[in-house]
């Protein structure tokens, strides 16, 4: 079983950096024991211009049988002979995935203490696997690797016997992947998709396989067009585990789509100009409206409460007047995605000093959130159950008490304008409610009266004369002592 990983470089960024990233020295040939054989790592070539690392896995069929892993597809025992005579020593499969995770453990995690910045950079990669079992053929190979950023996915079918072309092709392909990707991402693609293509696991699929799948699939699996097939095959079609994984992937997808409602997905302002220019997505219009309100309030220290993937935080960082920006979210996964979006690890010291991401629940008071000029709750309140709104209200307006609070939420009256939204449906599967303009204003005025804020309302998006704007925004301003006395 054999694969190679190649990259190119220059004198300033030599290709031999690959050795640092893989934590394997190019001048050494190393061997690692695994439960099913021996994994060898060596470098056929290693120069500043080009470097190739090879992983050769010697599988011991007898060891597989003795350890109870000589099961065939679907978990049924193979025939006595087939347990010892099979394609396992030659064709990349789940055994190769295990070897990858064992031998290149740090590289899979994207960790490189020697060259931390290099680990986060895309590399020009070429990965070759001479024999890859592909149940589904070359088309499935391309369908699985194609959406992952590879510029070239070559899957050449291997003939059953070149001497007898009339016999046709085998179920094996020669795979060549080329593209500029982070090494960690490339290894994760292989770790997940090799057993998926083989459509077999050569060890017991326990519940912790769900965690392994989601860790390796972080950042790409939830949005992959074939994520259902990948999940089912990776978990050996065990329905309970597959369902659990799909539910968790759906939560990831919702977290990643936290800033996108139905109108954003559809570019939904359905009013193109005479020149057929693409309309501005509502999410972008919403952010611009929030930025205008913050600038008008003279805010420099800003909280983004329920920051999700960090789109608003990213926009705030582009304006130097916002000197202290804090994103808060209950989802650790969302904060991880936000940190990656913002490139926090690669950010300069001065820029990094302007931003902080915190994990926390908005329904609990938090001393870390006091002392700020402004707080933003953009498309947040509708994700809470109504009985929990008073807790959020007190945490923000009663405890944190920023000078300005900006709240945006969908206007349910506008939903009739979305042709793609079925009648009676909310815009996002996680919305607990959507308010009319009057309902939102009643709630906002009540909050202002209870906590000493004045409130103004701003339409976001096209203000329809019958049903109002798609998004409604309230700008709360803390009353001064003189204003409170006058009131």
CSV table of C-alpha atoms in Angstrom, one decimal:
chain,number,residue,atom,x,y,z
A,1,UNK,CA,0.0,0.0,0.0
A,2,UNK,CA,1.7,3.2,-1.2
A,3,UNK,CA,1.1,7.0,-1.5
A,4,UNK,CA,3.4,10.0,-2.2
A,5,UNK,CA,3.0,13.6,-1.3
A,6,UNK,CA,5.0,16.1,-3.3
A,7,UNK,CA,5.4,19.9,-3.3
A,8,UNK,CA,7.6,22.5,-5.0
A,9,UNK,CA,9.4,25.4,-3.5
A,10,UNK,CA,12.0,28.1,-4.0
A,11,UNK,CA,15.2,29.1,-2.2
A,12,UNK,CA,13.3,31.4,0.2
A,13,UNK,CA,10.6,28.8,0.8
A,14,UNK,CA,12.3,25.5,0.1
A,15,UNK,CA,10.2,22.5,-0.7
A,16,UNK,CA,11.9,20.6,2.1
A,17,UNK,CA,9.7,22.5,4.5
A,18,UNK,CA,7.5,19.5,3.9
A,19,UNK,CA,9.7,17.6,6.3
A,20,UNK,CA,9.0,20.0,9.1
A,21,UNK,CA,5.2,20.0,8.4
A,22,UNK,CA,5.1,16.1,8.4
A,23,UNK,CA,7.5,16.0,11.4
A,24,UNK,CA,9.7,13.5,9.4
A,25,UNK,CA,13.3,14.3,8.4
A,26,UNK,CA,14.0,14.0,4.7
A,27,UNK,CA,17.4,12.5,5.3
A,28,UNK,CA,16.0,9.6,7.3
A,29,UNK,CA,14.0,6.5,6.4
A,30,UNK,CA,11.7,5.7,9.4
A,31,UNK,CA,9.5,2.7,10.3
A,32,UNK,CA,6.5,2.7,12.6
A,33,UNK,CA,4.7,-0.3,14.0
A,34,UNK,CA,0.9,-0.4,13.6
A,35,UNK,CA,-1.6,-3.0,14.7
A,36,UNK,CA,-1.8,-4.3,11.2
A,37,UNK,CA,1.8,-4.1,10.0
A,38,UNK,CA,4.6,-1.6,9.5
A,39,UNK,CA,4.5,1.9,8.0
A,40,UNK,CA,7.6,3.3,6.3
A,41,UNK,CA,8.3,7.0,5.6
A,42,UNK,CA,11.1,8.0,3.3
A,43,UNK,CA,11.8,10.7,0.7
A,44,UNK,CA,12.6,9.7,-2.9
A,45,UNK,CA,13.6,13.3,-3.6
A,46,UNK,CA,14.3,16.3,-1.3
A,47,UNK,CA,15.6,19.5,-2.7
A,48,UNK,CA,14.7,23.2,-2.4
A,49,UNK,CA,12.8,23.0,-5.7
A,50,UNK,CA,10.9,19.7,-5.2
A,51,UNK,CA,10.3,17.4,-2.3
A,52,UNK,CA,8.4,14.1,-2.2
A,53,UNK,CA,7.5,12.1,0.9
A,54,UNK,CA,6.4,8.5,0.5
A,55,UNK,CA,4.3,6.4,2.9
A,56,UNK,CA,4.6,2.6,2.3
A,57,UNK,CA,2.4,0.4,4.4
A,58,UNK,CA,3.3,-3.2,4.7
A,59,UNK,CA,0.1,-5.0,5.9
A,60,UNK,CA,0.4,-8.3,7.6
A,61,UNK,CA,-2.7,-10.4,6.6
A,62,UNK,CA,-2.0,-12.9,9.4
A,63,UNK,CA,-1.9,-10.2,12.0
A,64,UNK,CA,-5.2,-8.9,10.7
A,65,UNK,CA,-6.8,-12.2,11.2
A,66,UNK,CA,-5.3,-12.9,14.6
A,67,UNK,CA,-6.6,-9.5,15.9
A,68,UNK,CA,-10.1,-10.3,14.7
A,69,UNK,CA,-9.9,-7.7,11.9
A,70,UNK,CA,-10.1,-10.1,9.0
A,71,UNK,CA,-13.8,-9.3,8.4
A,72,UNK,CA,-15.1,-8.7,4.9
A,73,UNK,CA,-17.5,-6.0,3.7
A,74,UNK,CA,-20.5,-5.6,5.9
A,75,UNK,CA,-18.8,-7.4,8.8
A,76,UNK,CA,-19.3,-10.9,7.5
A,77,UNK,CA,-16.4,-13.3,7.9
A,78,UNK,CA,-14.4,-13.9,4.7
A,79,UNK,CA,-13.8,-17.4,3.5
A,80,UNK,CA,-10.8,-19.0,5.1
A,81,UNK,CA,-8.5,-18.4,2.1
A,82,UNK,CA,-9.7,-14.8,1.5
A,83,UNK,CA,-8.7,-13.8,5.0
A,84,UNK,CA,-5.1,-14.3,4.0
A,85,UNK,CA,-5.1,-13.7,0.2
A,86,UNK,CA,-6.7,-10.3,-0.6
A,87,UNK,CA,-6.0,-6.8,-1.8
A,88,UNK,CA,-5.3,-5.3,1.7
A,89,UNK,CA,-1.5,-5.2,1.3
A,90,UNK,CA,-1.7,-3.4,-2.0
A,91,UNK,CA,-4.8,-1.1,-2.2
A,92,UNK,CA,-5.2,2.1,-0.1
A,93,UNK,CA,-8.1,1.6,2.3
A,94,UNK,CA,-9.1,2.3,5.9
A,95,UNK,CA,-5.8,0.7,6.9
A,96,UNK,CA,-4.0,3.5,5.1
A,97,UNK,CA,-6.2,6.1,6.9
A,98,UNK,CA,-5.1,4.5,10.2
A,99,UNK,CA,-1.5,4.8,9.2
A,100,UNK,CA,-1.9,8.4,8.2
A,101,UNK,CA,-3.4,9.3,11.6
A,102,UNK,CA,-0.7,7.4,13.4
A,103,UNK,CA,2.4,8.5,11.4
A,104,UNK,CA,1.3,12.1,10.5
A,105,UNK,CA,-0.7,12.8,13.7
A,106,UNK,CA,0.6,16.4,14.2
A,107,UNK,CA,0.4,17.2,10.5
A,108,UNK,CA,-3.3,16.2,10.4
A,109,UNK,CA,-3.9,18.6,13.3
A,110,UNK,CA,-2.1,21.4,11.4
A,111,UNK,CA,0.5,21.7,14.2
A,112,UNK,CA,4.1,22.6,13.4
A,113,UNK,CA,6.1,24.3,16.1
A,114,UNK,CA,9.1,24.7,13.9
A,115,UNK,CA,7.2,26.5,11.1
A,116,UNK,CA,3.8,27.5,12.6
A,117,UNK,CA,3.0,30.0,9.9
A,118,UNK,CA,3.9,27.6,7.1
A,119,UNK,CA,1.4,25.1,8.5
A,120,UNK,CA,-1.4,27.6,7.9
A,121,UNK,CA,-0.4,28.3,4.3
A,122,UNK,CA,-1.6,26.5,1.2
A,123,UNK,CA,1.1,24.5,-0.6
A,124,UNK,CA,1.3,23.4,-4.2
A,125,UNK,CA,0.6,19.7,-3.6
A,126,UNK,CA,0.6,16.6,-5.7
A,127,UNK,CA,-0.7,13.4,-4.1
A,128,UNK,CA,-0.4,10.0,-5.9
A,129,UNK,CA,-2.0,6.7,-5.0
A,130,UNK,CA,-1.2,3.9,-7.5
A,131,UNK,CA,-4.0,1.6,-6.4
A,132,UNK,CA,-7.2,2.9,-4.8
A,133,UNK,CA,-10.4,0.8,-4.6
A,134,UNK,CA,-13.3,2.9,-5.7
A,135,UNK,CA,-16.8,1.4,-5.4
A,136,UNK,CA,-18.5,3.8,-7.7
A,137,UNK,CA,-15.7,4.3,-10.2
A,138,UNK,CA,-13.7,7.3,-11.4
A,139,UNK,CA,-16.9,9.4,-11.4
A,140,UNK,CA,-17.4,9.0,-7.7
A,141,UNK,CA,-13.7,9.8,-7.0
A,142,UNK,CA,-14.1,13.1,-8.9
A,143,UNK,CA,-17.4,13.8,-7.1
A,144,UNK,CA,-15.8,13.3,-3.7
A,145,UNK,CA,-12.5,15.2,-4.2
A,146,UNK,CA,-13.7,17.8,-6.8
A,147,UNK,CA,-15.6,20.1,-4.4
A,148,UNK,CA,-12.7,20.3,-1.9
A,149,UNK,CA,-10.5,22.8,-3.7
A,150,UNK,CA,-8.3,20.4,-5.8
A,151,UNK,CA,-7.6,21.9,-9.2
A,152,UNK,CA,-7.0,18.5,-10.8
A,153,UNK,CA,-8.5,15.1,-9.8
A,154,UNK,CA,-7.3,12.4,-12.1
A,155,UNK,CA,-8.7,8.9,-11.5
A,156,UNK,CA,-7.4,6.5,-14.1
A,157,UNK,CA,-9.1,3.1,-14.1
A,158,UNK,CA,-6.8,0.1,-13.7
A,159,UNK,CA,-7.4,-2.7,-16.1
A,160,UNK,CA,-8.2,-6.1,-14.7
A,161,UNK,CA,-5.4,-7.6,-16.9
A,162,UNK,CA,-3.6,-5.5,-19.5
A,163,UNK,CA,-3.0,-8.7,-21.4
A,164,UNK,CA,-6.7,-9.2,-21.8
A,165,UNK,CA,-8.3,-5.7,-22.5
A,166,UNK,CA,-11.6,-7.4,-23.3
A,167,UNK,CA,-12.0,-8.2,-19.6
A,168,UNK,CA,-12.5,-4.4,-18.9
A,169,UNK,CA,-11.5,-2.4,-15.9
A,170,UNK,CA,-11.1,-3.4,-12.3
A,171,UNK,CA,-12.7,-1.5,-9.4
A,172,UNK,CA,-9.3,0.2,-8.7
A,173,UNK,CA,-8.1,3.6,-10.0
A,174,UNK,CA,-4.8,5.4,-10.0
A,175,UNK,CA,-5.4,8.6,-8.2
A,176,UNK,CA,-3.5,11.9,-8.7
A,177,UNK,CA,-4.6,15.0,-6.9
A,178,UNK,CA,-3.1,18.4,-7.6
A,179,UNK,CA,-3.9,21.8,-6.1
A,180,UNK,CA,-2.9,24.5,-3.5
A,181,UNK,CA,-4.2,23.4,-0.1
A,182,UNK,CA,-3.1,23.4,3.5
A,183,UNK,CA,-1.3,20.1,4.1
A,184,UNK,CA,-3.5,19.4,7.1
A,185,UNK,CA,-6.6,19.7,4.9
A,186,UNK,CA,-5.2,17.4,2.2
A,187,UNK,CA,-4.4,14.7,4.8
A,188,UNK,CA,-7.9,15.0,6.3
A,189,UNK,CA,-9.5,14.6,2.9
A,190,UNK,CA,-7.5,11.3,2.5
A,191,UNK,CA,-8.2,10.2,6.0
A,192,UNK,CA,-12.0,10.3,5.5
A,193,UNK,CA,-12.4,9.5,1.8
A,194,UNK,CA,-10.1,6.5,1.4
A,195,UNK,CA,-12.3,4.2,3.4
A,196,UNK,CA,-15.4,5.8,1.9
A,197,UNK,CA,-14.2,4.9,-1.6
A,198,UNK,CA,-13.3,1.4,-0.5
A,199,UNK,CA,-16.8,1.2,1.1
A,200,UNK,CA,-15.4,-0.9,3.9
A,201,UNK,CA,-13.8,-0.6,7.3
A,202,UNK,CA,-11.3,-3.2,8.4
A,203,UNK,CA,-11.8,-2.7,12.1
A,204,UNK,CA,-14.9,-2.4,14.4
A,205,UNK,CA,-16.8,0.8,13.9
A,206,UNK,CA,-17.4,2.1,17.4
A,207,UNK,CA,-19.4,5.2,18.4
A,208,UNK,CA,-16.2,7.2,18.7
A,209,UNK,CA,-15.9,7.0,14.9
A,210,UNK,CA,-18.5,9.7,14.7
A,211,UNK,CA,-16.2,12.1,16.6
A,212,UNK,CA,-13.3,11.1,14.3
A,213,UNK,CA,-15.3,11.8,11.2
A,214,UNK,CA,-16.4,15.2,12.4
A,215,UNK,CA,-12.9,16.2,13.6
A,216,UNK,CA,-11.4,15.2,10.2
A,217,UNK,CA,-14.3,16.7,8.3
A,218,UNK,CA,-14.2,20.0,10.1
A,219,UNK,CA,-14.6,22.9,7.7
A,220,UNK,CA,-15.6,20.9,4.6
A,221,UNK,CA,-17.8,17.9,5.3
A,222,UNK,CA,-21.0,19.7,6.4
A,223,UNK,CA,-21.1,21.7,3.1
A,224,UNK,CA,-20.0,18.8,0.8
A,225,UNK,CA,-22.7,17.9,-1.8
A,226,UNK,CA,-22.0,14.2,-1.1
A,227,UNK,CA,-21.9,14.5,2.7
A,228,UNK,CA,-24.7,11.9,3.2
A,229,UNK,CA,-22.9,9.3,1.2
A,230,UNK,CA,-19.6,10.1,2.9
A,231,UNK,CA,-21.1,9.8,6.3
A,232,UNK,CA,-23.0,6.6,5.6
A,233,UNK,CA,-20.1,4.8,4.1
A,234,UNK,CA,-17.5,6.0,6.6
A,235,UNK,CA,-19.7,4.6,9.4
A,236,UNK,CA,-20.2,1.3,7.6
A,237,UNK,CA,-23.9,2.1,7.1
A,238,UNK,CA,-24.6,1.7,10.8
A,239,UNK,CA,-27.9,3.7,10.9
A,240,UNK,CA,-27.7,4.8,14.5
A,241,UNK,CA,-24.2,6.3,14.1
A,242,UNK,CA,-25.0,7.8,10.7
A,243,UNK,CA,-28.1,9.5,12.1
A,244,UNK,CA,-26.1,10.9,15.0
A,245,UNK,CA,-23.4,12.2,12.7
A,246,UNK,CA,-26.0,13.8,10.3
A,247,UNK,CA,-27.7,15.6,13.2
A,248,UNK,CA,-24.4,17.0,14.4
A,249,UNK,CA,-23.5,18.0,10.8
A,250,UNK,CA,-26.8,19.8,10.6
A,251,UNK,CA,-25.9,21.8,13.7
A,252,UNK,CA,-22.6,22.7,12.1
A,253,UNK,CA,-24.3,23.7,8.9
A,254,UNK,CA,-26.7,25.9,10.9
A,255,UNK,CA,-23.8,27.5,12.8
A,256,UNK,CA,-22.0,28.2,9.5
A,257,UNK,CA,-25.2,29.7,8.0
A,258,UNK,CA,-26.0,31.7,11.1
A,259,UNK,CA,-25.6,35.0,9.2
A,260,UNK,CA,-27.6,33.7,6.2
A,261,UNK,CA,-31.4,33.7,6.2
A,262,UNK,CA,-33.5,32.5,3.2
A,263,UNK,CA,-33.3,35.9,1.7
A,264,UNK,CA,-29.5,35.9,1.7
A,265,UNK,CA,-29.2,32.5,0.1
A,266,UNK,CA,-31.5,33.5,-2.7
A,267,UNK,CA,-30.0,37.0,-3.1
A,268,UNK,CA,-33.5,37.7,-2.2
A,269,UNK,CA,-33.9,41.3,-2.9
A,270,UNK,CA,-35.8,40.5,-6.1
A,271,UNK,CA,-35.3,43.9,-7.7
A,272,UNK,CA,-32.6,43.8,-10.3
A,273,UNK,CA,-31.8,47.1,-12.1
A,274,UNK,CA,-32.3,47.8,-15.8
A,275,UNK,CA,-28.6,46.8,-16.3
A,276,UNK,CA,-29.3,43.4,-14.5
A,277,UNK,CA,-26.7,44.1,-11.8
A,278,UNK,CA,-26.6,41.6,-9.1
A,279,UNK,CA,-28.5,42.8,-6.0
A,280,UNK,CA,-26.7,43.4,-2.8
A,281,UNK,CA,-27.4,40.5,-0.4
A,282,UNK,CA,-29.6,41.4,2.6
A,283,UNK,CA,-26.8,40.2,5.0
A,284,UNK,CA,-24.5,42.8,3.5
A,285,UNK,CA,-27.1,45.5,3.7
A,286,UNK,CA,-27.7,44.6,7.3
A,287,UNK,CA,-24.0,44.9,8.2
A,288,UNK,CA,-23.7,48.3,6.5
A,289,UNK,CA,-26.8,49.6,8.4
A,290,UNK,CA,-25.2,48.4,11.7
A,291,UNK,CA,-21.9,50.0,10.8
A,292,UNK,CA,-23.6,53.3,10.0
A,293,UNK,CA,-25.4,53.3,13.3
A,294,UNK,CA,-22.3,52.5,15.2
A,295,UNK,CA,-20.4,55.3,13.5
A,296,UNK,CA,-23.2,57.7,14.2
A,297,UNK,CA,-23.1,56.8,17.8
A,298,UNK,CA,-19.4,57.5,18.0
A,299,UNK,CA,-18.7,54.0,19.3
A,300,UNK,CA,-15.1,52.7,19.5
A,301,UNK,CA,-15.5,49.7,21.9
A,302,UNK,CA,-18.1,47.3,20.4
A,303,UNK,CA,-19.6,43.9,21.4
A,304,UNK,CA,-20.9,41.6,18.7
A,305,UNK,CA,-23.2,39.4,20.8
A,306,UNK,CA,-24.0,36.1,19.0
A,307,UNK,CA,-21.2,36.8,16.5
A,308,UNK,CA,-21.5,33.4,14.7
A,309,UNK,CA,-18.8,33.0,12.1
A,310,UNK,CA,-17.5,36.6,12.6
A,311,UNK,CA,-18.7,38.4,9.5
A,312,UNK,CA,-19.6,41.5,11.4
A,313,UNK,CA,-16.4,41.3,13.5
A,314,UNK,CA,-14.5,41.1,10.2
A,315,UNK,CA,-16.2,44.2,8.9
A,316,UNK,CA,-15.6,46.1,12.1
A,317,UNK,CA,-11.8,45.4,11.9
A,318,UNK,CA,-11.7,47.1,8.5
A,319,UNK,CA,-12.6,50.5,10.2
A,320,UNK,CA,-9.8,51.9,12.4
A,321,UNK,CA,-12.3,53.9,14.5
A,322,UNK,CA,-13.4,50.6,16.2
A,323,UNK,CA,-10.5,50.0,18.5
A,324,UNK,CA,-11.8,47.3,20.8
A,325,UNK,CA,-14.0,44.6,19.2
A,326,UNK,CA,-15.3,41.5,21.1
A,327,UNK,CA,-17.3,38.7,19.5
A,328,UNK,CA,-19.3,36.5,21.8
A,329,UNK,CA,-21.0,33.2,20.9
A,330,UNK,CA,-22.3,30.2,22.8
A,331,UNK,CA,-21.0,27.9,20.1
A,332,UNK,CA,-17.3,26.9,20.4
A,333,UNK,CA,-17.5,25.6,16.8
A,334,UNK,CA,-18.8,29.0,15.5
A,335,UNK,CA,-15.9,30.8,17.3
A,336,UNK,CA,-13.4,28.4,15.8
A,337,UNK,CA,-14.8,29.2,12.3
A,338,UNK,CA,-14.7,32.9,13.2
A,339,UNK,CA,-11.0,32.7,14.3
A,340,UNK,CA,-10.2,31.0,11.0
A,341,UNK,CA,-12.1,33.5,9.0
A,342,UNK,CA,-10.3,36.4,10.8
A,343,UNK,CA,-6.9,34.6,10.5
A,344,UNK,CA,-6.2,35.4,14.1
A,345,UNK,CA,-3.1,33.2,14.3
A,346,UNK,CA,-1.5,35.2,11.4
A,347,UNK,CA,-2.7,38.6,12.4
A,348,UNK,CA,-0.2,41.3,13.3
A,349,UNK,CA,0.2,42.1,17.0
A,350,UNK,CA,-1.4,45.5,16.7
A,351,UNK,CA,-4.4,44.3,14.8
A,352,UNK,CA,-4.8,41.2,17.1
A,353,UNK,CA,-4.9,43.6,20.0
A,354,UNK,CA,-8.1,45.1,18.7
A,355,UNK,CA,-10.2,41.9,18.7
A,356,UNK,CA,-11.1,39.1,21.1
A,357,UNK,CA,-13.5,36.2,20.8
A,358,UNK,CA,-15.3,34.9,23.9
A,359,UNK,CA,-17.5,31.9,24.5
A,360,UNK,CA,-20.5,32.7,26.6
A,361,UNK,CA,-24.3,32.6,26.9
A,362,UNK,CA,-26.2,35.8,26.3
A,363,UNK,CA,-28.9,34.7,28.8
A,364,UNK,CA,-26.5,35.0,31.7
A,365,UNK,CA,-24.8,38.2,33.1
A,366,UNK,CA,-21.1,38.4,32.3
A,367,UNK,CA,-18.8,40.9,33.9
A,368,UNK,CA,-16.5,40.7,30.8
A,369,UNK,CA,-19.1,42.5,28.8
A,370,UNK,CA,-19.3,45.7,30.9
A,371,UNK,CA,-17.7,49.0,29.9
A,372,UNK,CA,-18.4,49.0,26.2
A,373,UNK,CA,-19.7,51.8,24.0
A,374,UNK,CA,-22.1,49.6,21.9
A,375,UNK,CA,-23.4,46.1,21.6
A,376,UNK,CA,-24.9,44.5,18.5
A,377,UNK,CA,-27.5,41.7,18.5
A,378,UNK,CA,-27.8,41.0,14.8
A,379,UNK,CA,-30.3,38.3,13.9
A,380,UNK,CA,-30.0,36.8,17.4
A,381,UNK,CA,-33.2,37.2,19.4
A,382,UNK,CA,-35.3,35.1,17.1
A,383,UNK,CA,-33.1,32.1,17.8
A,384,UNK,CA,-34.1,32.2,21.5
A,385,UNK,CA,-37.3,30.7,23.0
A,386,UNK,CA,-39.6,33.5,24.0
A,387,UNK,CA,-39.5,32.7,27.7
A,388,UNK,CA,-35.7,33.2,27.6
A,389,UNK,CA,-35.9,36.7,26.2
A,390,UNK,CA,-36.2,38.4,29.6
A,391,UNK,CA,-32.9,36.8,30.7
A,392,UNK,CA,-31.1,38.1,27.6
A,393,UNK,CA,-32.8,41.5,28.1
A,394,UNK,CA,-31.4,41.8,31.6
A,395,UNK,CA,-28.0,40.5,30.7
A,396,UNK,CA,-27.5,43.1,28.0
A,397,UNK,CA,-29.6,46.1,29.0
A,398,UNK,CA,-29.6,45.7,32.8
A,399,UNK,CA,-26.1,44.3,33.5
A,400,UNK,CA,-23.7,45.1,30.6
A,401,UNK,CA,-25.5,48.4,29.9
A,402,UNK,CA,-23.5,49.7,26.8
A,403,UNK,CA,-24.4,53.2,25.8
A,404,UNK,CA,-25.8,52.0,22.4
A,405,UNK,CA,-27.5,48.7,21.7
A,406,UNK,CA,-28.4,47.7,18.1
A,407,UNK,CA,-30.9,44.8,17.5
A,408,UNK,CA,-31.9,43.5,14.1
A,409,UNK,CA,-34.5,40.8,13.5
A,410,UNK,CA,-36.6,39.6,10.5
A,411,UNK,CA,-39.9,41.3,9.7
A,412,UNK,CA,-42.3,38.4,9.3
A,413,UNK,CA,-44.7,40.5,7.3
A,414,UNK,CA,-42.2,40.7,4.5
A,415,UNK,CA,-42.1,36.9,4.2
A,416,UNK,CA,-44.9,36.9,1.6
A,417,UNK,CA,-42.5,38.6,-0.8
A,418,UNK,CA,-40.2,35.5,-0.9
A,419,UNK,CA,-41.3,33.3,-3.7
A,420,UNK,CA,-39.1,30.4,-2.4
A,421,UNK,CA,-40.4,30.5,1.1
A,422,UNK,CA,-43.5,28.4,1.7
A,423,UNK,CA,-46.5,30.1,3.4
A,424,UNK,CA,-46.3,29.9,7.1
A,425,UNK,CA,-42.6,29.0,7.3
A,426,UNK,CA,-40.0,31.0,9.1
A,427,UNK,CA,-36.9,32.0,7.2
A,428,UNK,CA,-34.4,29.8,9.1
A,429,UNK,CA,-35.0,26.4,10.6
A,430,UNK,CA,-33.6,27.5,14.0
A,431,UNK,CA,-35.9,30.6,14.3
A,432,UNK,CA,-38.2,30.2,17.4
A,433,UNK,CA,-40.3,33.2,16.3
A,434,UNK,CA,-40.5,36.0,13.8
A,435,UNK,CA,-42.2,39.3,14.7
A,436,UNK,CA,-44.4,41.8,12.9
A,437,UNK,CA,-43.3,45.4,12.9
A,438,UNK,CA,-45.8,46.2,15.7
A,439,UNK,CA,-44.7,43.2,17.8
A,440,UNK,CA,-41.0,44.2,17.5
A,441,UNK,CA,-41.7,47.8,18.4
A,442,UNK,CA,-43.8,46.9,21.4
A,443,UNK,CA,-41.0,44.7,22.7
A,444,UNK,CA,-38.3,47.3,22.0
A,445,UNK,CA,-40.2,50.2,23.6
A,446,UNK,CA,-40.9,48.0,26.7
A,447,UNK,CA,-37.2,47.2,27.0
A,448,UNK,CA,-36.3,50.9,26.7
A,449,UNK,CA,-38.7,51.9,29.4
A,450,UNK,CA,-37.6,49.2,31.8
A,451,UNK,CA,-33.9,50.0,31.5
A,452,UNK,CA,-33.7,53.7,30.7
A,453,UNK,CA,-33.0,53.6,26.9
A,454,UNK,CA,-34.5,55.6,24.1
A,455,UNK,CA,-35.2,53.7,20.9
A,456,UNK,CA,-35.4,54.5,17.2
A,457,UNK,CA,-36.4,52.2,14.4
A,458,UNK,CA,-34.5,51.9,11.1
A,459,UNK,CA,-35.7,49.8,8.0
A,460,UNK,CA,-33.0,47.6,6.5
A,461,UNK,CA,-33.5,46.5,2.8
A,462,UNK,CA,-36.3,47.7,0.4
A,463,UNK,CA,-39.1,49.3,2.5
A,464,UNK,CA,-42.2,47.8,0.9
A,465,UNK,CA,-45.2,50.3,1.3
A,466,UNK,CA,-47.5,47.4,2.3
A,467,UNK,CA,-45.4,44.9,4.3
A,468,UNK,CA,-42.3,47.0,5.3
A,469,UNK,CA,-38.6,46.1,5.1
A,470,UNK,CA,-37.2,42.5,5.2
A,471,UNK,CA,-35.2,43.4,8.3
A,472,UNK,CA,-36.2,45.7,11.1
A,473,UNK,CA,-33.6,47.4,13.3
A,474,UNK,CA,-33.9,49.1,16.6
A,475,UNK,CA,-31.2,51.5,17.9
A,476,UNK,CA,-31.3,51.8,21.7
A,477,UNK,CA,-29.5,54.8,23.3
A,478,UNK,CA,-28.9,55.0,27.1
A,479,UNK,CA,-30.6,58.1,28.5
A,480,UNK,CA,-28.4,60.6,30.4
A,481,UNK,CA,-29.1,61.6,33.9
A,482,UNK,CA,-30.8,64.8,32.8
A,483,UNK,CA,-32.9,63.0,30.3
A,484,UNK,CA,-34.0,60.5,33.0
A,485,UNK,CA,-35.1,63.3,35.3
A,486,UNK,CA,-37.0,65.0,32.5
A,487,UNK,CA,-38.7,61.7,31.7
